[in-house]
Coordinates of N, CA and C in Angstrom, one line a residue:
M187 N 32.9 57.2 -1.6 CA 33.4 56.1 -2.4 C 33.9 56.6 -3.8
P188 N 35.1 56.2 -4.2 CA 35.5 56.7 -5.5 C 34.6 56.2 -6.6
A189 N 34.6 57.0 -7.7 CA 33.7 56.6 -8.8 C 34.0 55.3 -9.4
T190 N 35.3 54.9 -9.4 CA 35.7 53.6 -10.0 C 35.1 52.5 -9.1
A191 N 35.1 52.7 -7.8 CA 34.6 51.7 -6.9 C 33.1 51.5 -7.1
V192 N 32.4 52.7 -7.3 CA 31.0 52.6 -7.5 C 30.7 51.8 -8.8
L193 N 31.5 52.1 -9.8 CA 31.2 51.4 -11.0 C 31.5 49.9 -10.9
R194 N 32.5 49.6 -10.1 CA 32.9 48.1 -9.9 C 31.8 47.3 -9.1
Q195 N 31.1 48.0 -8.2 CA 30.3 47.3 -7.3 C 29.2 46.5 -7.9
P196 N 28.4 47.0 -8.9 CA 27.4 46.1 -9.6 C 28.1 44.9 -10.2
S197 N 29.2 45.1 -10.8 CA 29.9 44.1 -11.5 C 30.3 43.0 -10.6
R198 N 30.8 43.3 -9.3 CA 31.2 42.4 -8.3 C 30.0 41.6 -7.9
T199 N 28.8 42.3 -7.7 CA 27.6 41.6 -7.2 C 27.2 40.6 -8.3
L200 N 27.3 41.0 -9.5 CA 26.9 40.1 -10.6 C 27.7 38.8 -10.6
V201 N 29.0 39.0 -10.4 CA 29.9 37.9 -10.3 C 29.6 36.9 -9.2
I202 N 29.3 37.5 -8.0 CA 29.0 36.7 -6.8 C 27.7 35.9 -7.1
T203 N 26.7 36.6 -7.7 CA 25.4 36.0 -7.9 C 25.5 34.9 -9.0
A204 N 26.3 35.1 -10.0 CA 26.5 34.1 -11.0 C 27.2 32.9 -10.4
A205 N 28.1 33.1 -9.5 CA 28.8 32.0 -8.9 C 27.9 31.2 -8.0
A206 N 26.9 31.9 -7.4 CA 26.0 31.2 -6.4 C 25.0 30.4 -7.1
V207 N 24.7 30.7 -8.4 CA 23.6 29.9 -9.1 C 24.0 28.4 -9.3
P208 N 25.2 28.1 -9.7 CA 25.5 26.7 -9.8 C 25.5 26.0 -8.5
L209 N 26.0 26.7 -7.4 CA 25.9 26.1 -6.1 C 24.5 25.8 -5.6
A210 N 23.6 26.8 -5.9 CA 22.2 26.6 -5.5 C 21.6 25.4 -6.3
L211 N 21.9 25.3 -7.6 CA 21.4 24.2 -8.4 C 21.9 22.9 -7.9
A212 N 23.2 22.9 -7.5 CA 23.8 21.7 -7.0 C 23.1 21.2 -5.7
V213 N 22.8 22.2 -4.8 CA 22.1 21.9 -3.6 C 20.7 21.3 -3.8
L214 N 20.0 22.0 -4.8 CA 18.7 21.5 -5.2 C 18.7 20.1 -5.7
A215 N 19.7 19.9 -6.6 CA 19.8 18.5 -7.2 C 20.1 17.5 -6.1
D216 N 21.0 17.9 -5.2 CA 21.3 16.9 -4.1 C 20.1 16.6 -3.2
D217 N 19.3 17.7 -3.0 CA 18.1 17.5 -2.2 C 17.1 16.6 -2.9
V218 N 16.9 16.8 -4.2 CA 16.0 15.9 -5.0 C 16.5 14.5 -5.0
R219 N 17.9 14.3 -5.1 CA 18.5 13.0 -5.0 C 18.2 12.3 -3.7
V220 N 18.4 13.0 -2.6 CA 18.2 12.5 -1.3 C 16.7 12.1 -1.1
R221 N 15.8 13.0 -1.6 CA 14.4 12.7 -1.4 C 14.0 11.4 -2.2
R222 N 14.6 11.3 -3.4 CA 14.3 10.1 -4.2 C 14.9 8.8 -3.5
Q223 N 16.0 8.9 -2.9 CA 16.6 7.8 -2.2 C 15.8 7.4 -1.0
L224 N 15.3 8.4 -0.3 CA 14.4 8.1 0.9 C 13.1 7.5 0.5
H225 N 12.6 8.0 -0.7 CA 11.3 7.5 -1.2 C 11.5 6.0 -1.6
A226 N 12.6 5.7 -2.3 CA 12.9 4.4 -2.7 C 13.2 3.4 -1.5
A227 N 13.8 4.0 -0.5 CA 14.1 3.2 0.7 C 12.8 2.7 1.4
R228 N 11.8 3.5 1.3 CA 10.5 3.2 1.9 C 9.7 2.1 1.2
R229 N 10.1 1.9 0.0 CA 9.4 0.9 -0.9 C 10.0 -0.5 -0.7
D230 N 9.1 -1.5 -0.7 CA 9.5 -2.9 -0.6 C 10.3 -3.2 -1.8
P231 N 11.5 -3.7 -1.7 CA 12.3 -4.0 -2.9 C 11.8 -5.1 -3.8
L232 N 11.0 -6.0 -3.2 CA 10.5 -7.2 -4.0 C 9.2 -6.8 -4.7
S233 N 8.2 -6.2 -4.1 CA 7.0 -5.9 -4.7 C 7.0 -4.5 -5.4
G234 N 7.9 -3.6 -5.0 CA 7.9 -2.3 -5.5 C 6.9 -1.4 -4.8
L235 N 6.2 -1.9 -3.8 CA 5.1 -1.1 -3.2 C 5.6 -0.5 -1.9
P236 N 4.9 0.6 -1.5 CA 5.3 1.2 -0.2 C 4.8 0.3 0.9
G237 N 5.1 0.7 2.2 CA 4.8 -0.1 3.3 C 3.6 0.4 4.1
R238 N 3.4 -0.1 5.3 CA 2.2 0.2 6.1 C 2.1 1.7 6.4
D239 N 3.3 2.3 6.8 CA 3.3 3.7 7.2 C 2.7 4.6 6.1
D240 N 3.2 4.4 4.9 CA 2.8 5.2 3.8 C 1.3 5.0 3.5
L241 N 0.8 3.7 3.6 CA -0.6 3.4 3.4 C -1.5 4.1 4.4
T242 N -1.1 4.0 5.7 CA -1.9 4.6 6.7 C -2.0 6.2 6.5
A243 N -0.8 6.7 6.1 CA -0.8 8.2 5.8 C -1.8 8.5 4.7
C244 N -1.7 7.7 3.6 CA -2.6 7.9 2.5 C -4.1 7.7 2.9
G245 N -4.3 6.7 3.6 CA -5.7 6.4 4.0 C -6.3 7.5 4.9
A246 N -5.4 8.1 5.8 CA -5.9 9.2 6.7 C -6.2 10.4 5.8
R247 N -5.4 10.7 4.8 CA -5.7 11.8 3.9 C -7.0 11.6 3.2
L248 N -7.2 10.4 2.7 CA -8.5 10.1 1.9 C -9.7 10.3 2.8
L249 N -9.6 10.0 4.1 CA -10.7 10.1 5.0 C -11.0 11.6 5.3
R250 N -9.9 12.4 5.2 CA -10.1 13.9 5.4 C -10.6 14.7 4.2
T251 N -10.6 14.1 3.1 CA -10.9 14.8 1.8 C -12.3 15.1 1.6
G252 N -13.2 14.5 2.4 CA -14.6 14.7 2.2 C -15.2 13.5 1.3
H253 N -14.4 12.5 1.0 CA -14.8 11.4 0.2 C -15.1 10.2 1.1
R254 N -15.3 10.4 2.4 CA -15.4 9.3 3.3 C -16.4 8.2 2.9
D255 N -17.5 8.7 2.3 CA -18.6 7.8 1.9 C -18.1 6.9 0.8
R256 N -17.0 7.2 0.2 CA -16.5 6.4 -1.0 C -15.1 5.8 -0.7
V257 N -14.6 5.8 0.6 CA -13.3 5.2 0.9 C -13.5 3.8 1.3
Y258 N -12.7 2.9 0.7 CA -12.7 1.5 0.9 C -11.3 1.1 1.3
V259 N -11.2 0.3 2.4 CA -9.9 -0.2 2.8 C -9.9 -1.8 2.7
M260 N -8.9 -2.3 2.1 CA -8.9 -3.8 1.8 C -7.6 -4.4 2.4
L261 N -7.8 -5.6 2.9 CA -6.7 -6.5 3.3 C -6.7 -7.7 2.4
L262 N -5.6 -8.0 1.8 CA -5.5 -9.1 0.8 C -4.4 -10.1 1.3
D263 N -4.8 -11.4 1.4 CA -3.9 -12.4 1.9 C -3.9 -13.6 0.9
G264 N -2.7 -14.0 0.5 CA -2.6 -15.1 -0.4 C -2.9 -16.5 0.2
N265 N -3.5 -17.3 -0.6 CA -3.8 -18.7 -0.2 C -3.0 -19.6 -1.1
G266 N -2.1 -20.4 -0.4 CA -1.3 -21.3 -1.2 C 0.1 -20.8 -1.4
F267 N 0.5 -19.6 -0.8 CA 1.8 -19.1 -1.1 C 2.9 -20.0 -0.5
K268 N 2.7 -20.6 0.7 CA 3.7 -21.5 1.3 C 3.9 -22.7 0.4
T269 N 2.8 -23.2 -0.2 CA 2.9 -24.4 -1.1 C 3.8 -24.0 -2.3
I270 N 3.6 -22.8 -2.9 CA 4.4 -22.4 -4.0 C 5.9 -22.4 -3.6
N271 N 6.2 -21.8 -2.4 CA 7.6 -21.8 -1.9 C 8.1 -23.2 -1.7
D272 N 7.3 -24.0 -1.1 CA 7.8 -25.4 -0.8 C 8.0 -26.2 -2.0
T273 N 7.1 -26.0 -3.0 CA 7.1 -26.9 -4.2 C 8.1 -26.4 -5.2
Y274 N 8.1 -25.1 -5.5 CA 8.9 -24.6 -6.6 C 10.1 -23.7 -6.1
G275 N 10.3 -23.5 -4.8 CA 11.4 -22.7 -4.3 C 11.1 -21.3 -4.1
H276 N 11.9 -20.6 -3.3 CA 11.7 -19.3 -2.9 C 11.7 -18.3 -4.1
A277 N 12.5 -18.6 -5.1 CA 12.5 -17.7 -6.3 C 11.2 -17.6 -6.9
A278 N 10.4 -18.7 -6.9 CA 9.1 -18.7 -7.5 C 8.2 -17.9 -6.6
G279 N 8.3 -18.0 -5.3 CA 7.5 -17.2 -4.4 C 7.8 -15.8 -4.5
D280 N 9.1 -15.4 -4.7 CA 9.4 -14.0 -4.9 C 8.8 -13.5 -6.2
A281 N 8.8 -14.3 -7.3 CA 8.2 -13.9 -8.5 C 6.7 -13.7 -8.4
V282 N 6.0 -14.4 -7.6 CA 4.6 -14.2 -7.3 C 4.4 -12.9 -6.6
I283 N 5.2 -12.6 -5.6 CA 5.1 -11.3 -4.9 C 5.3 -10.2 -5.8
A284 N 6.4 -10.3 -6.6 CA 6.7 -9.2 -7.6 C 5.6 -8.9 -8.5
A285 N 5.0 -10.0 -9.1 CA 3.9 -9.9 -10.1 C 2.7 -9.3 -9.4
T286 N 2.4 -9.7 -8.2 CA 1.2 -9.2 -7.5 C 1.4 -7.7 -7.2
G287 N 2.6 -7.3 -6.9 CA 2.9 -5.9 -6.7 C 2.7 -5.1 -7.9
R288 N 3.1 -5.6 -9.1 CA 2.9 -4.9 -10.3 C 1.5 -4.8 -10.7
R289 N 0.7 -5.8 -10.4 CA -0.7 -5.8 -10.8 C -1.5 -4.8 -9.9
L290 N -1.1 -4.8 -8.6 CA -1.7 -3.8 -7.7 C -1.3 -2.4 -8.0
A291 N -0.1 -2.2 -8.4 CA 0.4 -0.8 -8.8 C -0.3 -0.3 -10.0
T292 N -0.5 -1.2 -11.0 CA -1.2 -0.8 -12.2 C -2.7 -0.4 -11.9
W293 N -3.3 -1.2 -11.0 CA -4.7 -0.9 -10.6 C -4.8 0.5 -9.9
T294 N -3.9 0.8 -9.1 CA -4.0 2.0 -8.3 C -3.7 3.3 -9.2
T295 N -2.9 3.1 -10.3 CA -2.6 4.3 -11.1 C -3.8 4.8 -11.8
R296 N -4.8 4.1 -12.0 CA -6.0 4.6 -12.6 C -7.1 5.0 -11.6
R297 N -6.7 5.1 -10.3 CA -7.7 5.5 -9.3 C -7.0 6.3 -8.2
Q298 N -7.8 6.9 -7.4 CA -7.3 7.6 -6.2 C -7.1 6.6 -5.2
A299 N -5.9 5.9 -5.2 CA -5.7 4.8 -4.3 C -4.2 4.5 -4.1
M300 N -3.9 3.7 -3.1 CA -2.6 3.3 -2.8 C -2.6 1.8 -2.4
A301 N -1.6 1.1 -2.9 CA -1.5 -0.3 -2.4 C -0.2 -0.4 -1.7
A302 N -0.1 -1.4 -0.7 CA 1.1 -1.6 0.1 C 1.3 -3.0 0.3
R303 N 2.5 -3.4 0.5 CA 2.8 -4.8 1.0 C 3.1 -4.7 2.5
L304 N 2.3 -5.5 3.3 CA 2.5 -5.5 4.7 C 3.5 -6.5 5.2
G305 N 3.8 -7.5 4.4 CA 4.8 -8.5 4.7 C 4.3 -9.9 4.2
G306 N 5.3 -10.7 3.9 CA 4.9 -12.0 3.3 C 4.0 -11.9 2.1
D307 N 2.9 -12.6 2.1 CA 2.0 -12.5 1.0 C 0.7 -11.7 1.3
E308 N 0.9 -10.7 2.2 CA -0.2 -9.9 2.7 C 0.0 -8.5 2.1
F309 N -1.1 -8.0 1.6 CA -1.1 -6.6 1.0 C -2.3 -5.9 1.5
A310 N -2.3 -4.6 1.3 CA -3.4 -3.7 1.7 C -3.6 -2.6 0.7
L311 N -4.9 -2.1 0.7 CA -5.2 -1.1 -0.3 C -6.1 -0.1 0.5
A312 N -6.0 1.2 0.1 CA -6.9 2.2 0.5 C -7.3 3.0 -0.8
A313 N -8.6 3.1 -1.1 CA -9.0 3.6 -2.3 C -10.3 4.4 -2.2
V314 N -10.5 5.4 -3.1 CA -11.8 6.1 -3.2 C -12.4 5.5 -4.5
L315 N -13.6 4.9 -4.3 CA -14.3 4.2 -5.4 C -15.7 4.6 -5.5
P316 N -16.3 4.6 -6.7 CA -17.7 5.0 -6.9 C -18.6 4.0 -6.1
A317 N -19.5 4.4 -5.3 CA -20.4 3.6 -4.5 C -21.1 2.5 -5.4
T318 N -21.5 2.9 -6.6 CA -22.3 2.0 -7.4 C -21.5 0.9 -8.0
T319 N -20.2 1.1 -8.2 CA -19.4 0.0 -8.8 C -18.2 -0.5 -7.9
A320 N -18.2 0.0 -6.7 CA -17.0 -0.4 -5.8 C -16.9 -1.9 -5.7
L321 N -17.9 -2.6 -5.3 CA -17.8 -4.0 -5.1 C -17.5 -4.8 -6.4
S322 N -18.0 -4.4 -7.5 CA -17.7 -5.0 -8.8 C -16.2 -4.7 -9.1
D323 N -15.7 -3.5 -8.8 CA -14.3 -3.2 -9.1 C -13.4 -4.0 -8.3
I324 N -13.7 -4.2 -7.0 CA -12.9 -5.0 -6.1 C -13.0 -6.5 -6.5
T325 N -14.1 -6.9 -6.9 CA -14.2 -8.3 -7.4 C -13.4 -8.5 -8.6
A326 N -13.4 -7.6 -9.5 CA -12.6 -7.7 -10.8 C -11.1 -7.7 -10.4
L327 N -10.7 -6.9 -9.4 CA -9.3 -6.8 -9.0 C -8.9 -8.2 -8.4
R328 N -9.7 -8.8 -7.6 CA -9.4 -10.1 -7.0 C -9.3 -11.1 -8.1
E329 N -10.1 -11.1 -9.1 CA -10.0 -12.1 -10.2 C -8.7 -11.9 -11.0
H330 N -8.4 -10.6 -11.2 CA -7.1 -10.3 -11.9 C -5.9 -10.8 -11.1
L331 N -5.9 -10.6 -9.8 CA -4.8 -11.0 -9.0 C -4.7 -12.5 -9.0
Q332 N -5.8 -13.2 -9.2 CA -5.7 -14.7 -9.1 C -5.4 -15.3 -10.5
Q333 N -5.2 -14.5 -11.5 CA -4.8 -15.1 -12.8 C -3.4 -15.8 -12.6
P334 N -3.2 -16.9 -13.3 CA -2.0 -17.7 -13.2 C -0.7 -16.8 -13.4
F335 N 0.4 -17.2 -12.7 CA 1.7 -16.6 -12.9 C 2.5 -17.6 -13.6
T336 N 3.4 -17.2 -14.5 CA 4.4 -18.1 -15.1 C 5.8 -17.7 -14.6
H337 N 6.5 -18.7 -14.1 CA 7.8 -18.6 -13.7 C 8.7 -19.8 -14.0
D338 N 9.8 -19.6 -14.7 CA 10.7 -20.6 -15.0 C 10.0 -21.8 -15.7
G339 N 9.0 -21.5 -16.5 CA 8.3 -22.6 -17.2 C 7.2 -23.2 -16.4
Q340 N 7.0 -22.8 -15.2 CA 5.9 -23.3 -14.3 C 4.8 -22.3 -14.3
T341 N 3.6 -22.9 -14.3 CA 2.4 -22.0 -14.1 C 2.0 -22.1 -12.6
L342 N 1.9 -20.9 -12.0 CA 1.7 -20.8 -10.6 C 0.3 -20.2 -10.3
H343 N -0.4 -20.7 -9.3 CA -1.7 -20.2 -9.0 C -1.7 -19.7 -7.5
L344 N -2.2 -18.5 -7.3 CA -2.3 -17.9 -6.0 C -3.7 -17.4 -5.8
R345 N -4.4 -18.0 -4.9 CA -5.8 -17.5 -4.6 C -5.6 -16.3 -3.6
M346 N -6.6 -15.4 -3.5 CA -6.6 -14.3 -2.7 C -7.8 -14.2 -1.8
S347 N -7.6 -14.1 -0.5 CA -8.7 -13.7 0.4 C -8.7 -12.2 0.6
V348 N -9.8 -11.6 0.4 CA -9.9 -10.1 0.4 C -11.0 -9.7 1.4
G349 N -10.5 -8.9 2.4 CA -11.5 -8.4 3.4 C -11.7 -6.9 3.1
I350 N -12.9 -6.4 3.2 CA -13.2 -5.0 2.8 C -13.8 -4.3 4.0
A351 N -13.3 -3.1 4.3 CA -14.0 -2.2 5.2 C -14.4 -0.9 4.5
R352 N -15.7 -0.6 4.5 CA -16.2 0.6 3.9 C -16.3 1.6 5.0
A353 N -15.7 2.8 4.7 CA -15.6 3.8 5.8 C -17.0 4.3 6.2
T354 N -17.9 4.3 5.3 CA -19.2 4.9 5.6 C -20.0 3.9 6.6
D355 N -19.6 2.6 6.6 CA -20.2 1.7 7.5 C -19.6 1.8 8.9
L356 N -18.5 2.5 9.0 CA -17.8 2.6 10.3 C -17.5 4.1 10.6
P357 N -18.6 4.8 10.9 CA -18.4 6.3 11.1 C -17.6 6.6 12.3
G358 N -16.7 7.6 12.1 CA -15.8 8.0 13.2 C -14.6 7.2 13.4
E359 N -14.4 6.1 12.7 CA -13.2 5.2 12.9 C -12.1 5.7 12.0
D360 N -10.9 5.7 12.6 CA -9.7 6.1 11.8 C -9.2 5.0 10.9
I361 N -8.1 5.3 10.2 CA -7.6 4.4 9.2 C -7.0 3.1 9.9
T362 N -6.5 3.3 11.1 CA -5.9 2.1 11.8 C -7.1 1.1 12.1
R363 N -8.2 1.7 12.6 CA -9.3 0.8 12.9 C -10.0 0.2 11.6
L364 N -10.0 1.0 10.6 CA -10.5 0.4 9.3 C -9.6 -0.7 8.8
L365 N -8.3 -0.6 8.9 CA -7.4 -1.7 8.5 C -7.6 -2.9 9.4
H366 N -7.9 -2.7 10.7 CA -8.2 -3.8 11.6 C -9.5 -4.5 11.2
A367 N -10.5 -3.7 10.8 CA -11.8 -4.2 10.4 C -11.6 -5.1 9.1
A368 N -10.8 -4.5 8.2 CA -10.6 -5.2 6.9 C -9.8 -6.5 7.2
D369 N -8.9 -6.5 8.1 CA -8.1 -7.7 8.4 C -9.0 -8.8 9.0
T370 N -9.9 -8.4 9.9 CA -10.9 -9.3 10.5 C -11.8 -9.9 9.4
A371 N -12.3 -9.0 8.6 CA -13.1 -9.5 7.5 C -12.4 -10.5 6.6
M372 N -11.1 -10.2 6.3 CA -10.3 -11.1 5.4 C -10.2 -12.4 6.1
Y373 N -9.9 -12.5 7.4 CA -9.7 -13.7 8.1 C -11.0 -14.5 8.1
K374 N -12.2 -13.9 8.2 CA -13.4 -14.6 8.2 C -13.7 -15.2 6.8
I375 N -13.2 -14.6 5.8 CA -13.4 -15.1 4.4 C -12.4 -16.3 4.3
K376 N -11.2 -16.1 4.8 CA -10.1 -17.1 4.6 C -10.5 -18.4 5.3
T377 N -11.2 -18.3 6.5 CA -11.6 -19.5 7.2 C -13.0 -20.0 6.9
G378 N -13.6 -19.3 5.9 CA -14.9 -19.8 5.5 C -16.1 -19.4 6.4
T379 N -15.8 -18.5 7.4 CA -16.9 -18.0 8.2 C -17.9 -17.1 7.4
E380 N -17.3 -16.3 6.5 CA -18.1 -15.5 5.6 C -17.6 -15.7 4.2
T381 N -18.4 -15.2 3.2 CA -18.1 -15.4 1.8 C -17.8 -14.0 1.2
F382 N -16.9 -14.0 0.2 CA -16.6 -12.7 -0.5 C -17.7 -12.4 -1.4
P383 N -18.1 -11.1 -1.6 CA -17.5 -9.9 -0.8 C -18.3 -9.7 0.5
Y384 N -17.5 -9.6 1.5 CA -18.1 -9.4 2.9 C -17.6 -8.1 3.3
L385 N -18.5 -7.2 3.8 CA -18.1 -5.9 4.3 C -18.0 -5.9 5.9
A386 N -16.9 -5.4 6.4 CA -16.6 -5.4 7.8 C -17.7 -4.7 8.6
T387 N -18.0 -5.1 9.8 CA -18.9 -4.5 10.6 C -18.2 -3.8 11.8
H388 N -19.0 -3.1 12.6 CA -18.5 -2.4 13.8 C -17.8 -3.4 14.7
D389 N -18.4 -4.6 14.9 CA -17.8 -5.6 15.7 C -16.4 -6.1 15.2
D390 N -16.3 -6.2 13.8 CA -15.1 -6.6 13.2 C -14.0 -5.5 13.5
A391 N -14.4 -4.3 13.5 CA -13.4 -3.2 13.8 C -12.9 -3.2 15.2
H392 N -13.6 -3.8 16.1 CA -13.3 -3.8 17.5 C -13.1 -5.2 18.1
T393 N -12.7 -6.1 17.2 CA -12.3 -7.4 17.8 C -11.1 -7.3 18.6
S394 N -11.0 -8.1 19.6 CA -9.8 -8.1 20.5 C -8.5 -8.6 19.8
T395 N -7.4 -8.1 20.3 CA -6.1 -8.5 19.7 C -5.3 -9.3 20.7
V396 N -4.3 -10.0 20.3 CA -3.4 -10.7 21.1 C -2.0 -10.3 20.7
N397 N -1.3 -9.7 21.7 CA 0.0 -9.2 21.4 C 0.0 -8.1 20.2
G398 N -1.1 -7.4 20.1 CA -1.3 -6.4 19.1 C -1.7 -6.9 17.8
R399 N -2.0 -8.2 17.7 CA -2.4 -8.9 16.4 C -3.8 -9.5 16.6
R400 N -4.5 -9.6 15.4 CA -5.7 -10.3 15.4 C -5.5 -11.7 15.8
A401 N -6.4 -12.2 16.6 CA -6.3 -13.6 17.0 C -6.3 -14.5 15.8
G402 N -5.4 -15.5 15.7 CA -5.3 -16.3 14.5 C -4.1 -16.0 13.7
R403 N -3.5 -14.8 13.9 CA -2.3 -14.4 13.1 C -1.1 -15.2 13.7
P404 N -0.1 -15.4 12.9 CA 1.1 -16.0 13.4 C 1.8 -15.1 14.4
G405 N 2.2 -15.8 15.5 CA 2.8 -15.0 16.6 C 1.9 -14.7 17.7
T406 N 0.6 -14.9 17.6 CA -0.3 -14.5 18.7 C -0.2 -15.5 19.8
H407 N 0.4 -16.7 19.6 CA 0.5 -17.7 20.6 C 1.8 -17.4 21.5
L408 N 2.6 -16.4 21.1 CA 3.8 -16.1 21.8 C 3.5 -15.2 23.0
P409 N 4.3 -15.2 24.1 CA 4.0 -14.3 25.2 C 4.4 -12.9 24.7
A410 N 3.7 -11.9 25.2 CA 3.9 -10.5 24.9 C 5.3 -10.1 25.4
A411 N 6.0 -9.3 24.7 CA 7.3 -8.8 25.1 C 7.2 -7.9 26.3

């Protein structure tokens, strides 16, 4: 190879590399943008919270971290949400859901926890909590969520039924079963069968379902598809 060609070779490589850097940065930026879009798409636009899939993934991780004795799963269901919608309109109902989402998100930022909106006025939580203060922490959260909301000059009240499943009480059960147990516990509180705070039992985790739903849920009266 002529000496001039040898001298030019490093220079050409440098030019090619320099040209590739902006392209690589553009690809990286595009990848970050897509990831953010996908992350945002998984979040409920009204509450700002993730959905069931992200919650179950988070709960499964918490159960694998060695903190099982401190993992708590909660199902939260609003009491009086339909009345708010019927009395003040759907915009008021949307405001309640949004405010509840913000309150739950704030609570989780200070803990190893995730909150999700399952649909309607139903939410769920998976959290690692100190065994000595867990029930008082959950009680304080429930009271905080029940603080009045203000919308368009109206003061709105939403009560919360909260069911709790403590992983240490249900050895060997996965996050799906814990969610089912918390759901059953919540329904017992909502109907007055048990009083808050009630911890789900093995029987609660294994209650029968109708069309894949806990008996008493909307839609359980419909024939299975």
